[in-house]
Amino acid sequence: MVITHNLGYPRIGARRELKFALEAYWRGQSSQADLLATGADLRARHWADQAALGLVPVGDFSYYDQVLDMSFTLGNLPERVQGFQGAELDNYFRVARGRSAAVAEAACCGGAHAEKHGDGGVAAGEMTKWFDTNYHYIVPEFTAQTRFALNPERLLAQLAEARAQGVKAKPVIVGPVTYLALGKAKDGAEKLALLEQLLPVYAQLLDRLAAEGVEWVQIDEPLLVTELDADWRHAFNTAYHHLKICKPKLLLATYFGQLKDNAHLAANLPVAGLHVDAINGREDVLPLLGLLPAHKVLSLGVVNGRNIWKTDLAATLDWLEPLAERLGDRLWLAPSCSLLHVPVDLASEERLDANVRSWLAFARQKLDELAVLARAINEGRDAVAQELATNQAALAARRASPRVHNPAVKAAVARIDAQLGLRESAYAQRAAKQAALLKLPAFPTTTIGSFPQTSEIRQARSEFKAGRLDAAGYQRAMHAEIERSVREQETLGLDVLVHGEAERNDMVEYFGEQLEGYAFSQFGWVQSYGSRCVKPPILFGDISRPQPMTVAWTTFAQSLTSKPMKGMLTGPVTILNWSFVRDDQPRAASCKQLALAIRDEVLDLERAGVRVIQIDEAALREGLPLRRADWKTYLDWAIECFRITANGVRDETQIHTHMCYSEFNDIIASIADMDADVITIETSRSDMELLDAFNDFKYPNQIGPGVYDIHSPNIPTQQHIVGLMKKAAERIPPERLWVNPDCGLKTRNWHEVIPALEQMVAAAKTLRNEV
Ligand code: GLN
Ligand code: ZN
């Protein structure tokens, strides 16, 4: 009998109940008891959803993040929050979210509390992406002095709760090696040196779970799908040889990619079972059968936990059945990874296009698929003939759908040649022509695109969507906002203006909504971090652009001013990386289609007289594969796609790109290869040191290093900006520098934006005189 299990379930709730409960609690509008009740309710519902499984994950629920949970379980709290005596949950949120001194004072009981704990403001833990997903975890902090101490209450309480509900519980924890690897040594301490004292705490935890009668524990070590050096491989051996004396059986879970040369290591660690991602790491499976000791369980992740498509059940069974024969009871089935990365329930979607809907599976539906697969293996395909037939019919309809396949788009992609990605002339010639046309001063000033999304804007948009405001009324409202932005920018004296993006809800959704081949869910939310969720649009078919998407807004804005108005687009790689993408063709193929569609928009803008066009690639870096060995392939097609989009213009048209992150060292050659005339990047917090990556030889074109952090309400001073730019000028020739903020200003208020930009423009003027 094959057993089914799950690695983790989305905790945010089908209607984002956890988000709203958390935010109400943080605002002080609900009690801790209310929040805990919502948590318990969600857990109960989610366990009920999973009741048909042989083993159900417990401990995967989190009020913020599972890695932060693990830090608390291991007693590894940053020093700055140690000694706090309030509710543990509040301390937990303190690490998760930080707390400004002002808030700390205002919120603390009579000030005494603040004094007692020196709680004058606490920095939040750093947050970073969980492997190659869009989920962000709170980075564990280590120092050479870090000591661990078991704090198993959260996990034990959830276990007891699950047991009381009759759940066949399998506790889930992050494994010790992955936990260490994900953390950051604040003092540069050697993280692996901490392993020796970390392991006894894990052993204690496992013993506690055994004492509760737990048979299986899932111990997540996704680090095994990344490139490991000898020390980290050794750490795996040390860790699991230490833990092998513990009673519960360990299911070592790997996911998101291939084990490749770690397969031997993973197969031979002294644990009772191994889970592998048979979607992204299918090639590992056959070799693993030979490597895996005969007593071990092999759990195969056969339902994709990262996308929203129905599984091809028949094809999966074709592949699985011979394996099941060989493995017998040692075979378990599961989703490829935790279902945290997909929305909860397709049944909530009432407005989704019926065709597209019939091709999809969210978390609940994925568990149903798993049940069908297990029954087919256990009882024969006839036992689930009906389910298999329905599945086949849906897949056949998708494969044949004219909404998915557009021959004209495929033909256009087939016609792509190297020429398409090339500018007419090299940068130096273009730059001269652009300078003659645009007549910009030295240190030209600009912004990254968006201006504050005021409540009036949001209201007009939602009234328009709800049909209560007609198209003309909506256009009037947006025109008024654009006009306001243009006037403010003229008053400020900025050199290259933007229209302000008032009409955009989101930089990807805005374009997706206007492209053929995209669908939008109502409730397809996926947790990004804490209470924050994203609702990635669904790229389901060949991409085409029925009509221009931004030209009317941009030309309206240009008509209001004689200063150059920047056209503002999102690039193909970013649109791709922030969408759920097709599984029936490679990512690169979808990206090329997007590239051609956005290229047409670029050319339409140029034709309409727009002289500067910015193509944002905020998410280019995010798409980097888990293994460095795969980076080049990704960067090659990603950069090619950007070039196809950007480089069809005349020499006189100035192309900008923007990236809001600050790690460039390892990809600078590719960034330079994009050949944008100007790149604006996030730099203010790194004190311009990151420009070392861009110094003269490595980056030949113009650069706008962000001079202030738009995430903070603080107003930068002119002197500070001048200082930063002077540092920049030590690294990049001044004639190639622009002055701009780190990113778009949509989350700020006008009363913050105006004084900040006043300082920035004043700084540029000073620089023109001094440098
Ligand atoms: N043009 C976009 C804006 O200003 C860029 C946003 C981003 O980089 N994330 O909002
Ligand atoms: Zn940005």
PDB file of N, CA and C in Angstrom, residues 519-574:
ATOM      1  N   ALA A 519      -4.733  35.193 -17.261  1.00  0.00           N
ATOM      2  CA  ALA A 519      -5.982  35.145 -16.507  1.00  0.00           C
ATOM      3  C   ALA A 519      -5.702  35.600 -15.073  1.00  0.00           C
ATOM      4  N   PHE A 520      -6.756  36.022 -14.385  1.00  0.00           N
ATOM      5  CA  PHE A 520      -6.600  36.551 -13.025  1.00  0.00           C
ATOM      6  C   PHE A 520      -7.550  35.872 -12.074  1.00  0.00           C
ATOM      7  N   SER A 521      -7.019  35.441 -10.951  1.00  0.00           N
ATOM      8  CA  SER A 521      -7.874  34.816  -9.958  1.00  0.00           C
ATOM      9  C   SER A 521      -8.391  35.897  -9.010  1.00  0.00           C
ATOM     10  N   GLN A 522      -9.416  35.542  -8.247  1.00  0.00           N
ATOM     11  CA  GLN A 522      -9.919  36.481  -7.232  1.00  0.00           C
ATOM     12  C   GLN A 522      -9.236  36.253  -5.894  1.00  0.00           C
ATOM     13  N   PHE A 523      -8.976  34.986  -5.605  1.00  0.00           N
ATOM     14  CA  PHE A 523      -8.477  34.647  -4.274  1.00  0.00           C
ATOM     15  C   PHE A 523      -7.180  33.846  -4.343  1.00  0.00           C
ATOM     16  N   GLY A 524      -6.497  33.941  -5.472  1.00  0.00           N
ATOM     17  CA  GLY A 524      -5.288  33.125  -5.640  1.00  0.00           C
ATOM     18  C   GLY A 524      -4.090  33.712  -4.910  1.00  0.00           C
ATOM     19  N   TRP A 525      -4.266  33.973  -3.627  1.00  0.00           N
ATOM     20  CA  TRP A 525      -3.207  34.608  -2.838  1.00  0.00           C
ATOM     21  C   TRP A 525      -2.174  33.604  -2.365  1.00  0.00           C
ATOM     22  N   VAL A 526      -0.932  34.014  -2.391  1.00  0.00           N
ATOM     23  CA  VAL A 526       0.160  33.196  -1.896  1.00  0.00           C
ATOM     24  C   VAL A 526       0.967  34.059  -0.931  1.00  0.00           C
ATOM     25  N   GLN A 527       1.330  33.469   0.194  1.00  0.00           N
ATOM     26  CA  GLN A 527       2.063  34.239   1.209  1.00  0.00           C
ATOM     27  C   GLN A 527       3.440  34.651   0.671  1.00  0.00           C
ATOM     28  N   SER A 528       3.750  35.919   0.843  1.00  0.00           N
ATOM     29  CA  SER A 528       5.067  36.396   0.439  1.00  0.00           C
ATOM     30  C   SER A 528       5.946  36.552   1.672  1.00  0.00           C
ATOM     31  N   TYR A 529       5.432  37.256   2.666  1.00  0.00           N
ATOM     32  CA  TYR A 529       6.078  37.252   3.981  1.00  0.00           C
ATOM     33  C   TYR A 529       5.072  37.731   5.015  1.00  0.00           C
ATOM     34  N   GLY A 530       5.148  37.148   6.211  1.00  0.00           N
ATOM     35  CA  GLY A 530       4.251  37.569   7.289  1.00  0.00           C
ATOM     36  C   GLY A 530       2.808  37.581   6.817  1.00  0.00           C
ATOM     37  N   SER A 531       2.175  38.736   6.960  1.00  0.00           N
ATOM     38  CA  SER A 531       0.773  38.819   6.543  1.00  0.00           C
ATOM     39  C   SER A 531       0.644  39.204   5.078  1.00  0.00           C
ATOM     40  N   ARG A 532       1.761  39.430   4.423  1.00  0.00           N
ATOM     41  CA  ARG A 532       1.718  39.921   3.037  1.00  0.00           C
ATOM     42  C   ARG A 532       1.583  38.782   2.047  1.00  0.00           C
ATOM     43  N   CYS A 533       0.659  38.968   1.118  1.00  0.00           N
ATOM     44  CA  CYS A 533       0.425  37.955   0.094  1.00  0.00           C
ATOM     45  C   CYS A 533       0.538  38.593  -1.284  1.00  0.00           C
ATOM     46  N   VAL A 534       0.808  37.789  -2.262  1.00  0.00           N
ATOM     47  CA  VAL A 534       0.753  38.256  -3.641  1.00  0.00           C
ATOM     48  C   VAL A 534      -0.242  37.380  -4.390  1.00  0.00           C
ATOM     49  N   LYS A 535      -0.781  37.934  -5.447  1.00  0.00           N
ATOM     50  CA  LYS A 535      -1.740  37.171  -6.248  1.00  0.00           C
ATOM     51  C   LYS A 535      -1.192  37.132  -7.668  1.00  0.00           C
ATOM     52  N   PRO A 536      -0.281  36.203  -7.928  1.00  0.00           N
ATOM     53  CA  PRO A 536       0.369  36.210  -9.246  1.00  0.00           C
ATOM     54  C   PRO A 536      -0.647  35.965 -10.350  1.00  0.00           C
ATOM     55  N   PRO A 537      -0.583  36.753 -11.412  1.00  0.00           N
ATOM     56  CA  PRO A 537      -1.437  36.477 -12.556  1.00  0.00           C
ATOM     57  C   PRO A 537      -1.051  35.145 -13.190  1.00  0.00           C
ATOM     58  N   ILE A 538      -1.986  34.562 -13.896  1.00  0.00           N
ATOM     59  CA  ILE A 538      -1.778  33.230 -14.464  1.00  0.00           C
ATOM     60  C   ILE A 538      -1.513  33.345 -15.960  1.00  0.00           C
ATOM     61  N   LEU A 539      -0.290  33.057 -16.331  1.00  0.00           N
ATOM     62  CA  LEU A 539       0.083  33.094 -17.751  1.00  0.00           C
ATOM     63  C   LEU A 539      -0.260  31.720 -18.325  1.00  0.00           C
ATOM     64  N   PHE A 540      -1.342  31.664 -19.094  1.00  0.00           N
ATOM     65  CA  PHE A 540      -1.808  30.341 -19.537  1.00  0.00           C
ATOM     66  C   PHE A 540      -1.647  30.103 -21.032  1.00  0.00           C
ATOM     67  N   GLY A 541      -1.499  31.178 -21.818  1.00  0.00           N
ATOM     68  CA  GLY A 541      -1.485  30.965 -23.265  1.00  0.00           C
ATOM     69  C   GLY A 541      -0.445  31.805 -23.970  1.00  0.00           C
ATOM     70  N   ASP A 542      -0.360  31.623 -25.279  1.00  0.00           N
ATOM     71  CA  ASP A 542       0.564  32.439 -26.068  1.00  0.00           C
ATOM     72  C   ASP A 542       0.213  33.915 -25.862  1.00  0.00           C
ATOM     73  N   ILE A 543       1.248  34.721 -25.712  1.00  0.00           N
ATOM     74  CA  ILE A 543       1.056  36.121 -25.323  1.00  0.00           C
ATOM     75  C   ILE A 543       0.995  37.035 -26.536  1.00  0.00           C
ATOM     76  N   SER A 544      -0.065  37.799 -26.608  1.00  0.00           N
ATOM     77  CA  SER A 544      -0.093  38.839 -27.639  1.00  0.00           C
ATOM     78  C   SER A 544      -0.694  40.114 -27.055  1.00  0.00           C
ATOM     79  N   ARG A 545      -0.474  41.199 -27.766  1.00  0.00           N
ATOM     80  CA  ARG A 545      -0.901  42.510 -27.277  1.00  0.00           C
ATOM     81  C   ARG A 545      -1.927  43.060 -28.258  1.00  0.00           C
ATOM     82  N   PRO A 546      -3.196  42.994 -27.904  1.00  0.00           N
ATOM     83  CA  PRO A 546      -4.217  43.438 -28.847  1.00  0.00           C
ATOM     84  C   PRO A 546      -4.087  44.915 -29.201  1.00  0.00           C
ATOM     85  N   GLN A 547      -3.674  45.737 -28.245  1.00  0.00           N
ATOM     86  CA  GLN A 547      -3.539  47.170 -28.536  1.00  0.00           C
ATOM     87  C   GLN A 547      -2.548  47.794 -27.562  1.00  0.00           C
ATOM     88  N   PRO A 548      -2.100  49.020 -27.890  1.00  0.00           N
ATOM     89  CA  PRO A 548      -1.143  49.679 -27.002  1.00  0.00           C
ATOM     90  C   PRO A 548      -1.686  49.754 -25.569  1.00  0.00           C
ATOM     91  N   MET A 549      -0.778  49.678 -24.610  1.00  0.00           N
ATOM     92  CA  MET A 549      -1.195  49.564 -23.214  1.00  0.00           C
ATOM     93  C   MET A 549      -0.938  50.832 -22.405  1.00  0.00           C
ATOM     94  N   THR A 550       0.058  51.599 -22.832  1.00  0.00           N
ATOM     95  CA  THR A 550       0.458  52.749 -22.012  1.00  0.00           C
ATOM     96  C   THR A 550       0.551  54.047 -22.813  1.00  0.00           C
ATOM     97  N   VAL A 551       0.400  53.931 -24.132  1.00  0.00           N
ATOM     98  CA  VAL A 551       0.723  55.076 -24.986  1.00  0.00           C
ATOM     99  C   VAL A 551      -0.172  56.284 -24.681  1.00  0.00           C
ATOM    100  N   ALA A 552      -1.466  56.037 -24.501  1.00  0.00           N
ATOM    101  CA  ALA A 552      -2.381  57.165 -24.295  1.00  0.00           C
ATOM    102  C   ALA A 552      -2.030  57.931 -23.011  1.00  0.00           C
ATOM    103  N   TRP A 553      -1.770  57.217 -21.928  1.00  0.00           N
ATOM    104  CA  TRP A 553      -1.431  57.894 -20.658  1.00  0.00           C
ATOM    105  C   TRP A 553      -0.124  58.676 -20.806  1.00  0.00           C
ATOM    106  N   THR A 554       0.850  58.052 -21.468  1.00  0.00           N
ATOM    107  CA  THR A 554       2.166  58.696 -21.567  1.00  0.00           C
ATOM    108  C   THR A 554       2.109  59.932 -22.458  1.00  0.00           C
ATOM    109  N   THR A 555       1.390  59.816 -23.582  1.00  0.00           N
ATOM    110  CA  THR A 555       1.341  60.983 -24.482  1.00  0.00           C
ATOM    111  C   THR A 555       0.513  62.098 -23.836  1.00  0.00           C
ATOM    112  N   PHE A 556      -0.495  61.725 -23.075  1.00  0.00           N
ATOM    113  CA  PHE A 556      -1.227  62.773 -22.352  1.00  0.00           C
ATOM    114  C   PHE A 556      -0.257  63.510 -21.423  1.00  0.00           C
ATOM    115  N   ALA A 557       0.525  62.725 -20.687  1.00  0.00           N
ATOM    116  CA  ALA A 557       1.475  63.341 -19.750  1.00  0.00           C
ATOM    117  C   ALA A 557       2.484  64.212 -20.500  1.00  0.00           C
ATOM    118  N   GLN A 558       2.970  63.704 -21.636  1.00  0.00           N
ATOM    119  CA  GLN A 558       3.952  64.477 -22.406  1.00  0.00           C
ATOM    120  C   GLN A 558       3.342  65.790 -22.910  1.00  0.00           C
ATOM    121  N   SER A 559       2.039  65.750 -23.200  1.00  0.00           N
ATOM    122  CA  SER A 559       1.395  66.962 -23.742  1.00  0.00           C
ATOM    123  C   SER A 559       1.354  68.085 -22.710  1.00  0.00           C
ATOM    124  N   LEU A 560       1.587  67.752 -21.453  1.00  0.00           N
ATOM    125  CA  LEU A 560       1.486  68.763 -20.395  1.00  0.00           C
ATOM    126  C   LEU A 560       2.801  69.476 -20.125  1.00  0.00           C
ATOM    127  N   THR A 561       3.878  69.005 -20.749  1.00  0.00           N
ATOM    128  CA  THR A 561       5.185  69.561 -20.388  1.00  0.00           C
ATOM    129  C   THR A 561       6.152  69.537 -21.562  1.00  0.00           C
ATOM    130  N   SER A 562       7.104  70.434 -21.532  1.00  0.00           N
ATOM    131  CA  SER A 562       8.125  70.395 -22.582  1.00  0.00           C
ATOM    132  C   SER A 562       9.341  69.577 -22.130  1.00  0.00           C
ATOM    133  N   LYS A 563       9.372  69.214 -20.844  1.00  0.00           N
ATOM    134  CA  LYS A 563      10.455  68.334 -20.363  1.00  0.00           C
ATOM    135  C   LYS A 563      10.236  66.933 -20.936  1.00  0.00           C
ATOM    136  N   PRO A 564      11.308  66.137 -21.086  1.00  0.00           N
ATOM    137  CA  PRO A 564      11.092  64.766 -21.579  1.00  0.00           C
ATOM    138  C   PRO A 564      10.282  63.943 -20.571  1.00  0.00           C
ATOM    139  N   MET A 565       9.303  63.216 -21.102  1.00  0.00           N
ATOM    140  CA  MET A 565       8.454  62.344 -20.276  1.00  0.00           C
ATOM    141  C   MET A 565       8.906  60.908 -20.522  1.00  0.00           C
ATOM    142  N   LYS A 566       9.193  60.205 -19.424  1.00  0.00           N
ATOM    143  CA  LYS A 566       9.656  58.811 -19.563  1.00  0.00           C
ATOM    144  C   LYS A 566       8.471  57.884 -19.758  1.00  0.00           C
ATOM    145  N   GLY A 567       8.485  57.089 -20.812  1.00  0.00           N
ATOM    146  CA  GLY A 567       7.517  56.007 -20.912  1.00  0.00           C
ATOM    147  C   GLY A 567       7.902  54.950 -19.887  1.00  0.00           C
ATOM    148  N   MET A 568       6.920  54.239 -19.338  1.00  0.00           N
ATOM    149  CA  MET A 568       7.207  53.372 -18.185  1.00  0.00           C
ATOM    150  C   MET A 568       6.616  51.985 -18.409  1.00  0.00           C
ATOM    151  N   LEU A 569       7.484  50.999 -18.557  1.00  0.00           N
ATOM    152  CA  LEU A 569       7.018  49.638 -18.843  1.00  0.00           C
ATOM    153  C   LEU A 569       7.642  48.644 -17.872  1.00  0.00           C
ATOM    154  N   THR A 570       6.984  47.514 -17.713  1.00  0.00           N
ATOM    155  CA  THR A 570       7.596  46.419 -16.963  1.00  0.00           C
ATOM    156  C   THR A 570       8.195  45.449 -17.977  1.00  0.00           C
ATOM    157  N   GLY A 571       9.402  45.000 -17.698  1.00  0.00           N
ATOM    158  CA  GLY A 571      10.113  44.149 -18.651  1.00  0.00           C
ATOM    159  C   GLY A 571       9.614  42.710 -18.641  1.00  0.00           C
ATOM    160  N   PRO A 572       9.943  41.973 -19.692  1.00  0.00           N
ATOM    161  CA  PRO A 572       9.424  40.614 -19.855  1.00  0.00           C
ATOM    162  C   PRO A 572       9.876  39.648 -18.757  1.00  0.00           C
ATOM    163  N   VAL A 573      11.099  39.817 -18.280  1.00  0.00           N
ATOM    164  CA  VAL A 573      11.614  38.857 -17.297  1.00  0.00           C
ATOM    165  C   VAL A 573      10.885  39.048 -15.961  1.00  0.00           C
ATOM    166  N   THR A 574      10.623  40.288 -15.624  1.00  0.00           N
ATOM    167  CA  THR A 574       9.916  40.576 -14.377  1.00  0.00           C
ATOM    168  C   THR A 574       8.459  40.130 -14.463  1.00  0.00           C
TER     169      THR A 574
END
